[in-house]
Tab-separated table of C-alpha atoms and ligand atoms in Angstrom:
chain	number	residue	atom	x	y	z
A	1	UNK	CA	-13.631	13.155	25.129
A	2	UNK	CA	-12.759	10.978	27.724
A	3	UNK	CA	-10.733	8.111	26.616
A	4	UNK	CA	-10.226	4.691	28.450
A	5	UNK	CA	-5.661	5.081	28.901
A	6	UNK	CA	-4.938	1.645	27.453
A	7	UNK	CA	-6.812	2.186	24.145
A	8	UNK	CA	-5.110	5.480	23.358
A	9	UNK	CA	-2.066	4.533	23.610
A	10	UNK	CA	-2.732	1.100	21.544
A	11	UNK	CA	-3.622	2.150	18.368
A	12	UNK	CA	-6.525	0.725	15.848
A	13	UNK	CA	-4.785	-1.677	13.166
A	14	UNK	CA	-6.607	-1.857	10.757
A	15	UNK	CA	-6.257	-5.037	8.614
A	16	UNK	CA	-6.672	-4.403	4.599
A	17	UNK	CA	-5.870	-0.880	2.643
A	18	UNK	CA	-8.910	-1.321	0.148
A	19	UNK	CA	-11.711	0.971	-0.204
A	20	UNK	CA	-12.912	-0.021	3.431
A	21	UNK	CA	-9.744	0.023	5.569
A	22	UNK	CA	-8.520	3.103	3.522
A	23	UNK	CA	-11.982	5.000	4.290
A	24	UNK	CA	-12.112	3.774	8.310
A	25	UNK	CA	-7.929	4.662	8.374
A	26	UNK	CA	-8.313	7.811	7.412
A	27	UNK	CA	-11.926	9.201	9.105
A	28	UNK	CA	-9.830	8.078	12.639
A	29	UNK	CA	-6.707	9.846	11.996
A	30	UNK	CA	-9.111	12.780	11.111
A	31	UNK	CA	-10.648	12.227	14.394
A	32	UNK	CA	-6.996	11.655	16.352
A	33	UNK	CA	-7.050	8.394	16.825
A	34	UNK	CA	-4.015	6.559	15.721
A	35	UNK	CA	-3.876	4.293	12.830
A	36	UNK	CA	-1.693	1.179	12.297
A	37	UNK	CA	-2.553	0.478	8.528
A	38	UNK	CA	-1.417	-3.189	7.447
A	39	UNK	CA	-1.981	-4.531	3.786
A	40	UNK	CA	-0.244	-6.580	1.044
A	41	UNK	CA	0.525	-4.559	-1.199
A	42	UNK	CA	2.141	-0.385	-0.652
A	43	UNK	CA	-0.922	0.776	-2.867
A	44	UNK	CA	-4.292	1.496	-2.632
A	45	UNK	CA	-6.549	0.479	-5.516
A	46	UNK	CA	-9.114	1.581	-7.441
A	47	UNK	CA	-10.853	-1.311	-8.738
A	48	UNK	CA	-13.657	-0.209	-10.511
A	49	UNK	CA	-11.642	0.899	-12.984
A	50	UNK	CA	-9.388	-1.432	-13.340
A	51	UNK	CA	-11.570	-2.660	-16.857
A	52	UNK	CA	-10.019	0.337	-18.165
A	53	UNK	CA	-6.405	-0.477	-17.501
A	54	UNK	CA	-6.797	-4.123	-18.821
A	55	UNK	CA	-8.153	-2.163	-22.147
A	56	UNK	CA	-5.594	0.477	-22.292
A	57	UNK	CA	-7.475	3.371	-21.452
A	58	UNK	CA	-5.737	4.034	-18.624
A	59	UNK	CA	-2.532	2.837	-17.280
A	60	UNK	CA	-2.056	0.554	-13.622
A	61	UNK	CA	-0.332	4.038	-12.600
A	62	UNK	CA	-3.742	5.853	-12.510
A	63	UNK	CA	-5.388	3.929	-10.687
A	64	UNK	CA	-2.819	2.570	-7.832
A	65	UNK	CA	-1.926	5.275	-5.100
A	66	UNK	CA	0.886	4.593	-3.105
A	67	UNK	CA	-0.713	5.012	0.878
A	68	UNK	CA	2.255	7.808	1.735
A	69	UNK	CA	1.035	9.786	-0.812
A	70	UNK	CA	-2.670	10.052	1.028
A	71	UNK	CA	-1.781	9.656	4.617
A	72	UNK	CA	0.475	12.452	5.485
A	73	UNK	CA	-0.568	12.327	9.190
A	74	UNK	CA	2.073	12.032	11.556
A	75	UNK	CA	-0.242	9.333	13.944
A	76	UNK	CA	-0.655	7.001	10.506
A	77	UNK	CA	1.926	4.100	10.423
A	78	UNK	CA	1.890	1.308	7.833
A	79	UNK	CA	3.474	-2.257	7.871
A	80	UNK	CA	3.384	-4.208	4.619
A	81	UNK	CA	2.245	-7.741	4.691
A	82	UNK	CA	0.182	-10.043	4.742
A	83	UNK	CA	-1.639	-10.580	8.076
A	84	UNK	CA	-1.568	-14.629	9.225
A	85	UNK	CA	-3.960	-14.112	12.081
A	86	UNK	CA	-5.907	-11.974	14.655
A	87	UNK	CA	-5.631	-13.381	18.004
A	88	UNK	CA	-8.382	-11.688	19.616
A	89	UNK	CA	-8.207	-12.649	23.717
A	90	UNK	CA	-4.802	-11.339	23.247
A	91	UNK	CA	-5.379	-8.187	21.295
A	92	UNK	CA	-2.619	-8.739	18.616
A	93	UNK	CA	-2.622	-9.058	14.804
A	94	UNK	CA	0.677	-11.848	13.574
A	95	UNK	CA	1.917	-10.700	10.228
A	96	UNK	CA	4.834	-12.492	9.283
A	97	UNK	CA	5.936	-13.999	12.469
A	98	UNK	CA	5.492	-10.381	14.299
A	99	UNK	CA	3.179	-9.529	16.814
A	100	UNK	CA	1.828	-6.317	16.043
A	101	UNK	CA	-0.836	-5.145	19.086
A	102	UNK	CA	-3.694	-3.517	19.290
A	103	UNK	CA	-6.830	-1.264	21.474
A	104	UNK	CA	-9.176	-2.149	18.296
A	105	UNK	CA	-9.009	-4.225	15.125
A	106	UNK	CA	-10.694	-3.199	12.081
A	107	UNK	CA	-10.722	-6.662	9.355
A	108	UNK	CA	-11.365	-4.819	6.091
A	109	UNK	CA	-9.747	-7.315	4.000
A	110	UNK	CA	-12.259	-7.586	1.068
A	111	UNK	CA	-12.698	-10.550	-1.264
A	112	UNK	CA	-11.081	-13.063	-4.136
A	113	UNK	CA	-12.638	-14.052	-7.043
A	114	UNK	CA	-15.196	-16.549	-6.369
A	115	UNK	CA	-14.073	-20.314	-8.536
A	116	UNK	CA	-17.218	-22.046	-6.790
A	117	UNK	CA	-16.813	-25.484	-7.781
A	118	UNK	CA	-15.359	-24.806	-11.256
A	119	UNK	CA	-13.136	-27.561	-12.990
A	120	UNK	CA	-10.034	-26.006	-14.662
A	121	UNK	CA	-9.859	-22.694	-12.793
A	122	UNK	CA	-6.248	-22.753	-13.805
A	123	UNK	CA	-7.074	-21.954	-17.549
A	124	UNK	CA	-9.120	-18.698	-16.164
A	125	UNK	CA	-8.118	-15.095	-15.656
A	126	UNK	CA	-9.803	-12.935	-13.402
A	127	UNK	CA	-10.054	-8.922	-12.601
A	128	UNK	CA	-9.112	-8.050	-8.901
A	129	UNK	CA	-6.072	-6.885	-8.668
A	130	UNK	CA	-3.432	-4.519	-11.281
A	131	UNK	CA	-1.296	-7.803	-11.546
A	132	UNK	CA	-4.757	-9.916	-13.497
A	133	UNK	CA	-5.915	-6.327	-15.267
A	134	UNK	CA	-2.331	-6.879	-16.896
A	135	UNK	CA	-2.411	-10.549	-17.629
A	136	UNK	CA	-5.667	-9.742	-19.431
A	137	UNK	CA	-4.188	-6.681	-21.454
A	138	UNK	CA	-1.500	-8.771	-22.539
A	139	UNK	CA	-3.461	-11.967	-23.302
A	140	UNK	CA	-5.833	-10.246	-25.906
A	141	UNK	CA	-2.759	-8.643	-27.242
A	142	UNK	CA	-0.669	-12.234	-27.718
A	143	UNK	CA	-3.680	-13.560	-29.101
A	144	UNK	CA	-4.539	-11.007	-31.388
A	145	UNK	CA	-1.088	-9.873	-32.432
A	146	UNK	CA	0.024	-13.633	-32.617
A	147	UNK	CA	0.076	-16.021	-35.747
A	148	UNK	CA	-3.511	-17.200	-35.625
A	149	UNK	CA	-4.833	-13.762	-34.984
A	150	UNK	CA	-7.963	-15.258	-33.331
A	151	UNK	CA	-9.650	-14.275	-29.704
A	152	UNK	CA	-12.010	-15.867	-28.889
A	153	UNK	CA	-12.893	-14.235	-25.410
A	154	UNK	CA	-15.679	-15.784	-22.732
A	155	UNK	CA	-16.844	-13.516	-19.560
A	156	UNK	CA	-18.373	-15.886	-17.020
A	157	UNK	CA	-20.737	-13.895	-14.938
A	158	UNK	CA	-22.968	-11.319	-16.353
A	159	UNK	CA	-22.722	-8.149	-13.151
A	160	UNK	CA	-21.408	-4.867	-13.588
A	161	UNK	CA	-17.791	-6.451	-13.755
A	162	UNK	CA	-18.075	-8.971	-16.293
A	163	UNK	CA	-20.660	-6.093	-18.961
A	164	UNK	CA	-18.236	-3.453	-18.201
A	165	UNK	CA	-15.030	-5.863	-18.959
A	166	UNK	CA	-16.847	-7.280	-22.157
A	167	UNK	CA	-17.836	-4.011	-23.695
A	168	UNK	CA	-14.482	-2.379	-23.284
A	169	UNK	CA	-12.651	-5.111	-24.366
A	170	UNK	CA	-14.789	-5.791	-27.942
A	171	UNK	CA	-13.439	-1.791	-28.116
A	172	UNK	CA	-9.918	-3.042	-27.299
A	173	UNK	CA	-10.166	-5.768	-29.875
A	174	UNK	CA	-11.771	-3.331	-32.655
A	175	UNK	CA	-8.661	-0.902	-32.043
A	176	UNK	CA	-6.420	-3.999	-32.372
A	177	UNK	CA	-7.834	-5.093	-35.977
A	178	UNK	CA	-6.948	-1.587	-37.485
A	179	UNK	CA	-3.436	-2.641	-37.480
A	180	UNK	CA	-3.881	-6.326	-38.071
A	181	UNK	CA	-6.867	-7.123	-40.735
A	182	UNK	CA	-6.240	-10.572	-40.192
A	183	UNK	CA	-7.729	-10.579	-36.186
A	184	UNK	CA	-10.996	-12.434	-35.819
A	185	UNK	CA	-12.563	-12.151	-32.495
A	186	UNK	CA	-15.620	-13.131	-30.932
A	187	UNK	CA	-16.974	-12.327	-27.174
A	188	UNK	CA	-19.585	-13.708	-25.143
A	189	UNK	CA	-21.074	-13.453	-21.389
A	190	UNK	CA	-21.860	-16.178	-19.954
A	191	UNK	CA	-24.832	-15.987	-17.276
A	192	UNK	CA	-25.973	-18.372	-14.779
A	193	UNK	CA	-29.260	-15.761	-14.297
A	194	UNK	CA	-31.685	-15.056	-16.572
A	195	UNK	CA	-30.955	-11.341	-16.833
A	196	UNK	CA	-27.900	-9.643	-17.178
A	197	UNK	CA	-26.724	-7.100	-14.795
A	198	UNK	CA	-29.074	-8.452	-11.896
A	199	UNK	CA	-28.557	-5.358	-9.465
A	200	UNK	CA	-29.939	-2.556	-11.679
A	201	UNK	CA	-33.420	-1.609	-12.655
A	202	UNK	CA	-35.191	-3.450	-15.825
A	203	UNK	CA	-34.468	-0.684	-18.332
A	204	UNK	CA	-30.999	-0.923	-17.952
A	205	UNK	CA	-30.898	-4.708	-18.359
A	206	UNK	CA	-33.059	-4.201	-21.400
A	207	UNK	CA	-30.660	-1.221	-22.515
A	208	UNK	CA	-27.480	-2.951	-21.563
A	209	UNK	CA	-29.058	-6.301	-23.659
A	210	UNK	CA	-29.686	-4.139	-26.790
A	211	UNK	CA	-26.473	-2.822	-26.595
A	212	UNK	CA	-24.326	-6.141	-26.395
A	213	UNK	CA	-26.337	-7.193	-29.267
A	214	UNK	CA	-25.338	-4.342	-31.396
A	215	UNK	CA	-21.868	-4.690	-30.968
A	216	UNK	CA	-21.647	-7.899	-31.474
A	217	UNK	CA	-21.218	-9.559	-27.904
A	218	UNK	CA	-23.103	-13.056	-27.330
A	219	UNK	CA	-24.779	-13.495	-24.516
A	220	UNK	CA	-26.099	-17.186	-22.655
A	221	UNK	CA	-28.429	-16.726	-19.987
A	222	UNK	CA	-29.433	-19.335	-17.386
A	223	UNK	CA	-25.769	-21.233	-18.335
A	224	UNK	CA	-23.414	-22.773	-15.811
A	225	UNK	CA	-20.296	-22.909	-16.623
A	226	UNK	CA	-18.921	-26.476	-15.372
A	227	UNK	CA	-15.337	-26.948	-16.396
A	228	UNK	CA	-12.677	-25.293	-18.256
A	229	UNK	CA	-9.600	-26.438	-20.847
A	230	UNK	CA	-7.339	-24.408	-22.230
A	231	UNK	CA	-9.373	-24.306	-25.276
A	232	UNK	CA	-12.774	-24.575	-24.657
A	233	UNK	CA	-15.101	-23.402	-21.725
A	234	UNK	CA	-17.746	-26.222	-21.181
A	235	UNK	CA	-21.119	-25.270	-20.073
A	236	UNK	CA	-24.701	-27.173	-18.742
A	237	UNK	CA	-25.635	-25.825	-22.659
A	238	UNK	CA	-22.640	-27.136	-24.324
A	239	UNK	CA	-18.832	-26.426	-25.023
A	240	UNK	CA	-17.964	-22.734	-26.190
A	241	UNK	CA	-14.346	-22.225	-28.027
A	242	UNK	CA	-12.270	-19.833	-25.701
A	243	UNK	CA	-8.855	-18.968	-25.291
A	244	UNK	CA	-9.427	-16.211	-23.287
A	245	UNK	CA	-11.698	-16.812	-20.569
A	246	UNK	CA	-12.492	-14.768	-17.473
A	247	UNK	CA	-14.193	-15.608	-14.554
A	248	UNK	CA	-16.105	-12.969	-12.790
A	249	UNK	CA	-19.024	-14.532	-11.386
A	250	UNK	CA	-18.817	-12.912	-7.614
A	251	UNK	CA	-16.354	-13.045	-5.086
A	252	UNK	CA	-15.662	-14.963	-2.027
A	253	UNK	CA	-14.439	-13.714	1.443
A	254	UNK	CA	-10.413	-13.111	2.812
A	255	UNK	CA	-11.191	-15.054	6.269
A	256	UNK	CA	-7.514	-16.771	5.973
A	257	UNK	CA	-6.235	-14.664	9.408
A	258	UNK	CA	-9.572	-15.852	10.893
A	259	UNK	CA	-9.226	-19.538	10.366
A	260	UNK	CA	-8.740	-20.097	14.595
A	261	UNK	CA	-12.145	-17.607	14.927
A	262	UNK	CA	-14.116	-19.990	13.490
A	263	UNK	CA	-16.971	-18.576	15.705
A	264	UNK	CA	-16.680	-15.011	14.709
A	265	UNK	CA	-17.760	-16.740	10.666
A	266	UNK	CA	-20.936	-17.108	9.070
A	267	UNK	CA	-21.128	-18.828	6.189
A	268	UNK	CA	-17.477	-18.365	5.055
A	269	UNK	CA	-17.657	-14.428	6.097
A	270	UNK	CA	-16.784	-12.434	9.013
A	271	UNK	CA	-20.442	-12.174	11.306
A	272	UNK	CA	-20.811	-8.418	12.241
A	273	UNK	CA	-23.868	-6.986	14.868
A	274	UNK	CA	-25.759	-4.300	13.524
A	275	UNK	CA	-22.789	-1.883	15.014
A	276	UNK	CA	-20.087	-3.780	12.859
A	277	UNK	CA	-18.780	-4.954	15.602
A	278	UNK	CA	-17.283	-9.359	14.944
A	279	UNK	CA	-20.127	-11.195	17.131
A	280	UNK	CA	-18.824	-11.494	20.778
A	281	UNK	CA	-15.560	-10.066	20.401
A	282	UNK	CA	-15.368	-6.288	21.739
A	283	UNK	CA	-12.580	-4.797	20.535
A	284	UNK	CA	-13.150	-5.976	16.606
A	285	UNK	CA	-14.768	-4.578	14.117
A	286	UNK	CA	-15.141	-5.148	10.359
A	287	UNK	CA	-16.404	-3.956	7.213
A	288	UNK	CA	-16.769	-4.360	3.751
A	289	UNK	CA	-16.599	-7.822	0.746
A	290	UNK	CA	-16.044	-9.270	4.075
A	291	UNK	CA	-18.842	-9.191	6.178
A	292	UNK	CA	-22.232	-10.407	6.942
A	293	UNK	CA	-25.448	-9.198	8.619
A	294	UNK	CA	-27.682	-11.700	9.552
A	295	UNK	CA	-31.056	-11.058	7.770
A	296	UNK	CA	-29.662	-7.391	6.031
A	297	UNK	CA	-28.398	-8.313	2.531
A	298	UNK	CA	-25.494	-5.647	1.762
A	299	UNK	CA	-24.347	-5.378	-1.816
A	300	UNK	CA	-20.782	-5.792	-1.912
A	301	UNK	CA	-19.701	-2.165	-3.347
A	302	UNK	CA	-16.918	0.455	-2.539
A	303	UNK	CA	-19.938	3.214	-1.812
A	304	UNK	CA	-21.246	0.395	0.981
A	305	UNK	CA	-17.796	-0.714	2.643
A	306	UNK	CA	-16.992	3.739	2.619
A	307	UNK	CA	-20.347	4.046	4.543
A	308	UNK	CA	-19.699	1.444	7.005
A	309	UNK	CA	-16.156	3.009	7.249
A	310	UNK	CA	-17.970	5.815	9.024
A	311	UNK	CA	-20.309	3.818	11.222
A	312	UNK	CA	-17.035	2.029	11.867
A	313	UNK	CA	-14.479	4.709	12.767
A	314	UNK	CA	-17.786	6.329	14.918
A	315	UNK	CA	-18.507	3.560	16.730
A	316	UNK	CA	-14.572	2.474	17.811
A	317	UNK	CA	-14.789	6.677	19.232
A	318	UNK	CA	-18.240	5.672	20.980
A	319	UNK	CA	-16.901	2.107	22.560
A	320	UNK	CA	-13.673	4.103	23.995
A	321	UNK	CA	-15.588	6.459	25.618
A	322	UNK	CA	-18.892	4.060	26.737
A	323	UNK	CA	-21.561	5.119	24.673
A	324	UNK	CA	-24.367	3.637	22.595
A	325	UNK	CA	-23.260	2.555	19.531
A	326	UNK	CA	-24.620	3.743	16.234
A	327	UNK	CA	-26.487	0.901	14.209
A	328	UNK	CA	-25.290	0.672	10.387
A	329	UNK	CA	-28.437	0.337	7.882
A	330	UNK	CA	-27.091	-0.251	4.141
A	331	UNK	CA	-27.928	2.172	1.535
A	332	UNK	CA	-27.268	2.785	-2.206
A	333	UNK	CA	-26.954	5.767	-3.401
A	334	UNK	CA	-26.433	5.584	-6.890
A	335	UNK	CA	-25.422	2.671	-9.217
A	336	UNK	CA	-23.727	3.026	-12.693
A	337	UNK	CA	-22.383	1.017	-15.322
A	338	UNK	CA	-20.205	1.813	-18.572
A	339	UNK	CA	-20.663	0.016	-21.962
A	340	UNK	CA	-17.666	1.194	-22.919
A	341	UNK	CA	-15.740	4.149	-23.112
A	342	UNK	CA	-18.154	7.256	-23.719
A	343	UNK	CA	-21.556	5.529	-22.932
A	344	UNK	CA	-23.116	3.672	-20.307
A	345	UNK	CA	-26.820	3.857	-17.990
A	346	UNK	CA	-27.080	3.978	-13.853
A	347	UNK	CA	-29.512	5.057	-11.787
A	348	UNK	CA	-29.155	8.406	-9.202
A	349	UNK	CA	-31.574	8.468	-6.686
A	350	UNK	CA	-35.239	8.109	-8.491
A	351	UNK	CA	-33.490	8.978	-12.104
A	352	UNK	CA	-32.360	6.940	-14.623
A	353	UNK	CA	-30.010	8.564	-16.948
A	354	UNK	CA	-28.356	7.155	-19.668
A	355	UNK	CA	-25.536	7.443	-22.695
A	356	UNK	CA	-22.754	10.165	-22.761
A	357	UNK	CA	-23.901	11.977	-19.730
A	358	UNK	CA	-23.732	8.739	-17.772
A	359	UNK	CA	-19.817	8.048	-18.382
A	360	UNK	CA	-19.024	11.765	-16.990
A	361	UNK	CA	-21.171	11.369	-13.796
A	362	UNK	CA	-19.102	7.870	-13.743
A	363	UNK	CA	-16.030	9.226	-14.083
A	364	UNK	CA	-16.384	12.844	-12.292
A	365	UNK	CA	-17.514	10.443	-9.105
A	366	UNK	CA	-14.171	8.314	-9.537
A	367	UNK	CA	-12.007	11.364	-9.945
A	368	UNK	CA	-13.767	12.502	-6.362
A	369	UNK	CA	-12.938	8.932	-4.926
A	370	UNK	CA	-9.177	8.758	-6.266
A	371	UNK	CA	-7.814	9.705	-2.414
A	372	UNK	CA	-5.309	12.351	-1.919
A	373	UNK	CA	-5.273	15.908	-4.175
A	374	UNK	CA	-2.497	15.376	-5.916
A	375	UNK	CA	-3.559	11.649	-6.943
A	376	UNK	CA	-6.703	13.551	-7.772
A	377	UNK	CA	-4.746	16.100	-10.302
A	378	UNK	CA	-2.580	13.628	-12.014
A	379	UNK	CA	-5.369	11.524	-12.233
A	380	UNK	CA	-7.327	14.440	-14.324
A	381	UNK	CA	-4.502	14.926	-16.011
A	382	UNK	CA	-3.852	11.962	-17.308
A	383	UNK	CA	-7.093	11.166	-18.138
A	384	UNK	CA	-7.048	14.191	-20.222
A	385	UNK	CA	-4.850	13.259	-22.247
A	386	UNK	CA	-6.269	10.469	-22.839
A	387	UNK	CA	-9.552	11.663	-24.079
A	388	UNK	CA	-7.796	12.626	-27.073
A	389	UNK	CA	-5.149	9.900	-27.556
A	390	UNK	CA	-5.641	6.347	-29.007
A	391	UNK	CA	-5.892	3.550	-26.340
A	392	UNK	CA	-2.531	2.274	-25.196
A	393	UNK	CA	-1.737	-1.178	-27.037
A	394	UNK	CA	1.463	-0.912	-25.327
A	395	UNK	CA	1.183	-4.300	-22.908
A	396	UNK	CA	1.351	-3.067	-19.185
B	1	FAD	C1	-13.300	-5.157	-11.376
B	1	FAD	C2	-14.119	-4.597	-10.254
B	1	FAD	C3	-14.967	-3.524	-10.492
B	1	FAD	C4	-15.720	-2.980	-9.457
B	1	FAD	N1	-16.520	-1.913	-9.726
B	1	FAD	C5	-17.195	-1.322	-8.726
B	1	FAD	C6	-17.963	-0.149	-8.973
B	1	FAD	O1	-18.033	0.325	-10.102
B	1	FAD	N2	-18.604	0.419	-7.931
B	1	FAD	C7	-18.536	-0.089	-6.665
B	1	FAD	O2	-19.128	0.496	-5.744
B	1	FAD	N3	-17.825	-1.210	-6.398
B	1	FAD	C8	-17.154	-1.834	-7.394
B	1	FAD	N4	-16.422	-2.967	-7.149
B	1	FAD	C9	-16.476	-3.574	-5.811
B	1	FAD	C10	-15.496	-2.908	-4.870
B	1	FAD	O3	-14.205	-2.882	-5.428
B	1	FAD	C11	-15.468	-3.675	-3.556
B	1	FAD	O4	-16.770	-3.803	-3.058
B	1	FAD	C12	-14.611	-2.936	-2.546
B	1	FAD	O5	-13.279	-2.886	-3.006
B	1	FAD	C13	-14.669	-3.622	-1.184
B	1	FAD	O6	-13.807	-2.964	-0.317
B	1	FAD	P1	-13.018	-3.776	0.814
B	1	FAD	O7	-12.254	-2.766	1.582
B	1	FAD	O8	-13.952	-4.669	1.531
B	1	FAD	O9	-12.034	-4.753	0.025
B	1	FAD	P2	-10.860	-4.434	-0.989
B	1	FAD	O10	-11.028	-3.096	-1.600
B	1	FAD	O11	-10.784	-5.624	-1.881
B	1	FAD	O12	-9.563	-4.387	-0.069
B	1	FAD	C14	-9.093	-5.475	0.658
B	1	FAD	C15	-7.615	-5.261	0.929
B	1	FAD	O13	-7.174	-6.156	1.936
B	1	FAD	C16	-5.923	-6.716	1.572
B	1	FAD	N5	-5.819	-7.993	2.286
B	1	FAD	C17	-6.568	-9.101	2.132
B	1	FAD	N6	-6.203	-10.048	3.017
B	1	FAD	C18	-5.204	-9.517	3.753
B	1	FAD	C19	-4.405	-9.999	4.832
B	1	FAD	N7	-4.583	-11.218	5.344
B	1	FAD	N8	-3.448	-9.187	5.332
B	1	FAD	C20	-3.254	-7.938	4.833
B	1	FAD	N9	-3.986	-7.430	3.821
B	1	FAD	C21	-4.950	-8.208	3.290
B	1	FAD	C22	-6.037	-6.847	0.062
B	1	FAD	O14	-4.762	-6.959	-0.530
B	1	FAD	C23	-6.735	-5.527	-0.275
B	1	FAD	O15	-5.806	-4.478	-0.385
B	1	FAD	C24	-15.645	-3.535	-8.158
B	1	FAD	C25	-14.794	-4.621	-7.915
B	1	FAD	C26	-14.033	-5.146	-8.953
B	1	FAD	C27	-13.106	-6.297	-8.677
């Protein structure tokens, strides 16, 4: 394939080692093209499962991978930081006062957890990163372990984050009262929608409802949360007591590094074409929590920002070498959600399957995800193990 001189020898950085930049990273180096990988952090992670770390299931070390330990290729660099900006009329990326250049830019640098225009954000936790799955792990345990022996626990935002959080949690707490009869604890979503779990069919709302109900787990639908104290979150509906309280009510766009692009953002996210290529600049493309397609709503999931990694890594191969681009259409393949450890509901294709079943399919597609096959073995070791062991009350 013939390849314009400059652009070979400049590699594609790619800006962000989450689900997206991992996926576009490593489909180019499988395709020859070398790969400048920059991120934050040394570790890729796997955030859907990070519920289960922050409820001792699992621990932070199976589910961060360390990039070495995936990209073995000798054309795969990595610098760790924390990218300030993309200059794109010069073709370089600053991180930390360097100037790190590039043939094409790849901005795969996800999302934060959206505050909107929430009063007290300081008194919330959140679930994005290893760093807040262990804050909340430790928090229940404080609370729970501590003098008063009372949670009280609020999840703002009723999506697959928030149910998934909730339900393992109430497990977490249920484990913690075996040793300590004197816990109380009481758990509630809070929803600004009127159902629960918005993304899924009907039946699983329903299901998912029935099932919060049973164990316990309050729910308020069509309730804004409006301001937060260290005690109490209060709510269009009235004030709830909380003293653990967890904000996961969507996410809002990393567009720090593009704050001198201002014309390559929509509405606070990166504007792609229907190529994923950053409207009007040629040698930039981007993927993932990040983006936006005018008029093409594109759920903001690992499966979507992996797809677009191939469209992506195709279409940088297909620029270099002048020919039509390949359009990016989203689709979903599948969408599942646990209510806790051994049960849960999701939807394959025209099927909707449900309990026991459901939490292998989950987790048999996560062990598939987990990059690298040695990851891949310790993770199914180590989970394992932990199918017959006692969650870990061991604070991370
Ligand atoms: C708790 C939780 C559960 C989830 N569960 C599911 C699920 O079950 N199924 C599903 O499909 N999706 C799930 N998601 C959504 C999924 O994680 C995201 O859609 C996916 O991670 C998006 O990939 P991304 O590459 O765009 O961003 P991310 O995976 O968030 O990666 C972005 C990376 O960029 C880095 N970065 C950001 N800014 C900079 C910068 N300026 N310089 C350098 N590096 C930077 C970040 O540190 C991060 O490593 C879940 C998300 C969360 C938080």
């Amino acid at each position: 394939m013939a390849y314009d001189c400059m652009n070979t020898k400049h590699p594609v950085v790619v800006v962000g080692g989450g689900f997206g930049g991992v996926s576009v990273a490593r489909r180019l180096l499988k395709l020859d093209i070398p790969v400048t990988l920059i991120s934050e952090t040394n570790y890729f992670t796997f955030t859907p499962l990070l519920h289960e770390v922050a409820t001792g299931i699992l621990t932070s070390d199976d589910i961060t991978f360390e990039y070495a330990s995936f990209f073995k290729n000798r054309k795969f660099a990595f610098i760790r930081g924390r990218v300030e900006k993309v200059d794109f009329d010069r073709r370089v990326v600053l991180v930390e006062g360097a100037e790190v250049s590039y043939g094409d830019v790849v901005i795969a640098t996800g999302a934060s957890t959206n505050f909107y225009d929430l009063k007290g954000r300081e008194h919330a936790f959140e679930l994005k990163s290893i760093e807040d799955a262990a804050r909340v792990k430790k928090r229940m345990i404080e609370l729970g372990q501590g003098v008063d022996g009372e949670v009280n626990v609020n999840v703002i935002g009723g999506g697959p984050t928030g149910i998934e959080l909730v339900f393992e949690m109430e497990l977490f707490l249920k484990q913690l009262r075996r040793n300590n009869p004197r816990l109380r604890y009481h758990l509630r979503v809070i929803q600004l929608g009127h159902v629960i779990l918005p993304i899924f069919p009907e039946g699983i709302q329903r299901r998912a409802m029935k099932r919060l109900h049973r164990r316990g787990i309050a729910v308020e639908l069509e309730t804004a949360a409006e301001r937060l104290t260290a005690e109490t979150v209060e709510t269009n509906r009235g004030s709830f007591v909380s003293n653990l309280t967890i904000m996961a009510a969507g996410v809002t766009p990393n567009v720090d590094c593009l704050k001198d692009a201002s014309e390559a953002l929509e509405r606070g996210h990166v504007e792609v074409d229907v190529h994923l290529r950053v409207k009007g600049k040629e040698h930039a493309f981007a993927l993932g929590d990040v983006i936006h397609l005018e008029d093409v709503p594109i759920p903001k999931l690992a499966q979507t920002a992996t797809a677009q990694a191939e469209v992506v890594a195709e279409n940088i191969i297909r620029a270099r070498s002048r020919r039509p681009l390949r359009a990016y259409a989203p689709r979903v393949r599948g969408l599942l959600v646990s209510f806790g450890y051994g049960d849960g509901a999701g939807r394959i294709g025209p099927f909707t399957i449900t309990g026991v079943p459901v939490w292998y399919v989950w987790r048999t597609v996560y062990l598939f995800k987990t990059p690298g096959l040695s990851n891949k073995l310790r993770v199914a070791f180590s989970w394992t193990i932990e199918l017959f062991s006692k969650r870990n009350l061991a604070e991370e």
